């Protein structure tokens, strides 16, 4: 990855380090007398756990099967017909970057002192707007985390939609509805963060084990946290198009807005109020800086080291065997891969409960000449092109027992990182081109039996034709595709459960204290799990929290 240009003109992360409740001393079950820890996976959860364990003085080794760090938050070097480029092949949205900063600071390292091997320095840009939403009506709205900017945008949107003056009742209604929703979502986040979102659980009783947690739970119930997200947002926002901008995040937790728990408004709050950020050069910087801090703190990182098996006795994991045949003895193990993979290494597939998985996706990684992309109406980092049939789309994506379908009226996420980082534009043979990714949600392999190897080419062409019709003129004829990820390739190449990178869905029975526990994993007294399959769940912030919670099972807390 090339050295990024100076970012002094961009807004660096200047946020106070927040309260990180998972670093407090805990009464949860823990592993005693573990001096050496082996972590499987150098994704965000594994690196987060490694840093906090190093801060506690543990001897920590991370083994990673791939040639680079990041897992589901990685930037890769790809080649299209236009030439070489860097593609964000996992997460593209970064919220709560202060969690990354806190993980690094826990090891006594100032992140601003870190420099990657390619010369990239620590920095984040706050995206303004965070998203642009485009609707079947032809209207659009840009989403700002700053309330004053959002009020201005809502006035523009409402006066255009209702053909009225800025002082008209319809304008006031949308602004008041937004303010109500914003305050409600912020309150939900405040109530849920410490005792629900940033917690692990030994049992359901932990929800009310202390006066503070019991109080938070009662207040969450009073706020309607376990009602339905779609219903609450409809009452507050009172505009179907606006509702989509504040509920599409339900797809991140694997459910339709009409079925998602209202407590998951916390994800929308992270996006729409706390802000969406982007690192100095690429999304992969997030993991690269964590890895740099980990090795600086004395941790050992071993890439190209896939695990073959976990050896056990009746109560514990005795050693970890790599594909090379090497066996590594350790006091404790943290596995950050999907639960079915860990179960396979243990020969304990029978120990897994039936998992309901989130929908998957088809993701096109490509380049587009800038002379084409510069003509599009949207010049934003993230654009969501909404289909008209919103409820039907979720029914198609989340149907069970083989009844799932490809979206008949696609809603698509278009990501163009060069809109934030111009250095991502490349030139080859006189052609300037930029990276572009197009994400189309798709049913997972449990939901629909689709032969993606056969269908892929046709479906990609269909997606491009849809975008062409929606105003992305020239995309079908000028895009150069480097790689297409599908549910089949996710299952085959990464062994993701049901072929989805979004892991277990956040249904009621897979949420909070009902989600798979991180310890003791599969009944072994020195095995902890972390990552999106376990608590607290899917996403960049939650993966970082998950690693800290796993580390706390070994340190017992108290590490800042």
Tab-separated table of N, CA and C in Angstrom, residues 137 154 258 299:
chain	number	residue	atom	x	y	z
A	137	UNK	N	-38.514	7.322	-6.162
A	137	UNK	CA	-39.261	8.523	-6.541
A	137	UNK	C	-38.409	9.508	-7.338
A	154	UNK	N	-33.078	18.448	5.739
A	154	UNK	CA	-34.488	18.067	5.830
A	154	UNK	C	-35.392	19.155	5.267
A	258	UNK	N	-39.083	-4.294	10.389
A	258	UNK	CA	-40.375	-4.586	11.016
A	258	UNK	C	-40.257	-5.647	12.099
A	299	UNK	N	3.793	-8.207	21.543
A	299	UNK	CA	3.057	-9.388	21.122
A	299	UNK	C	3.686	-10.027	19.894
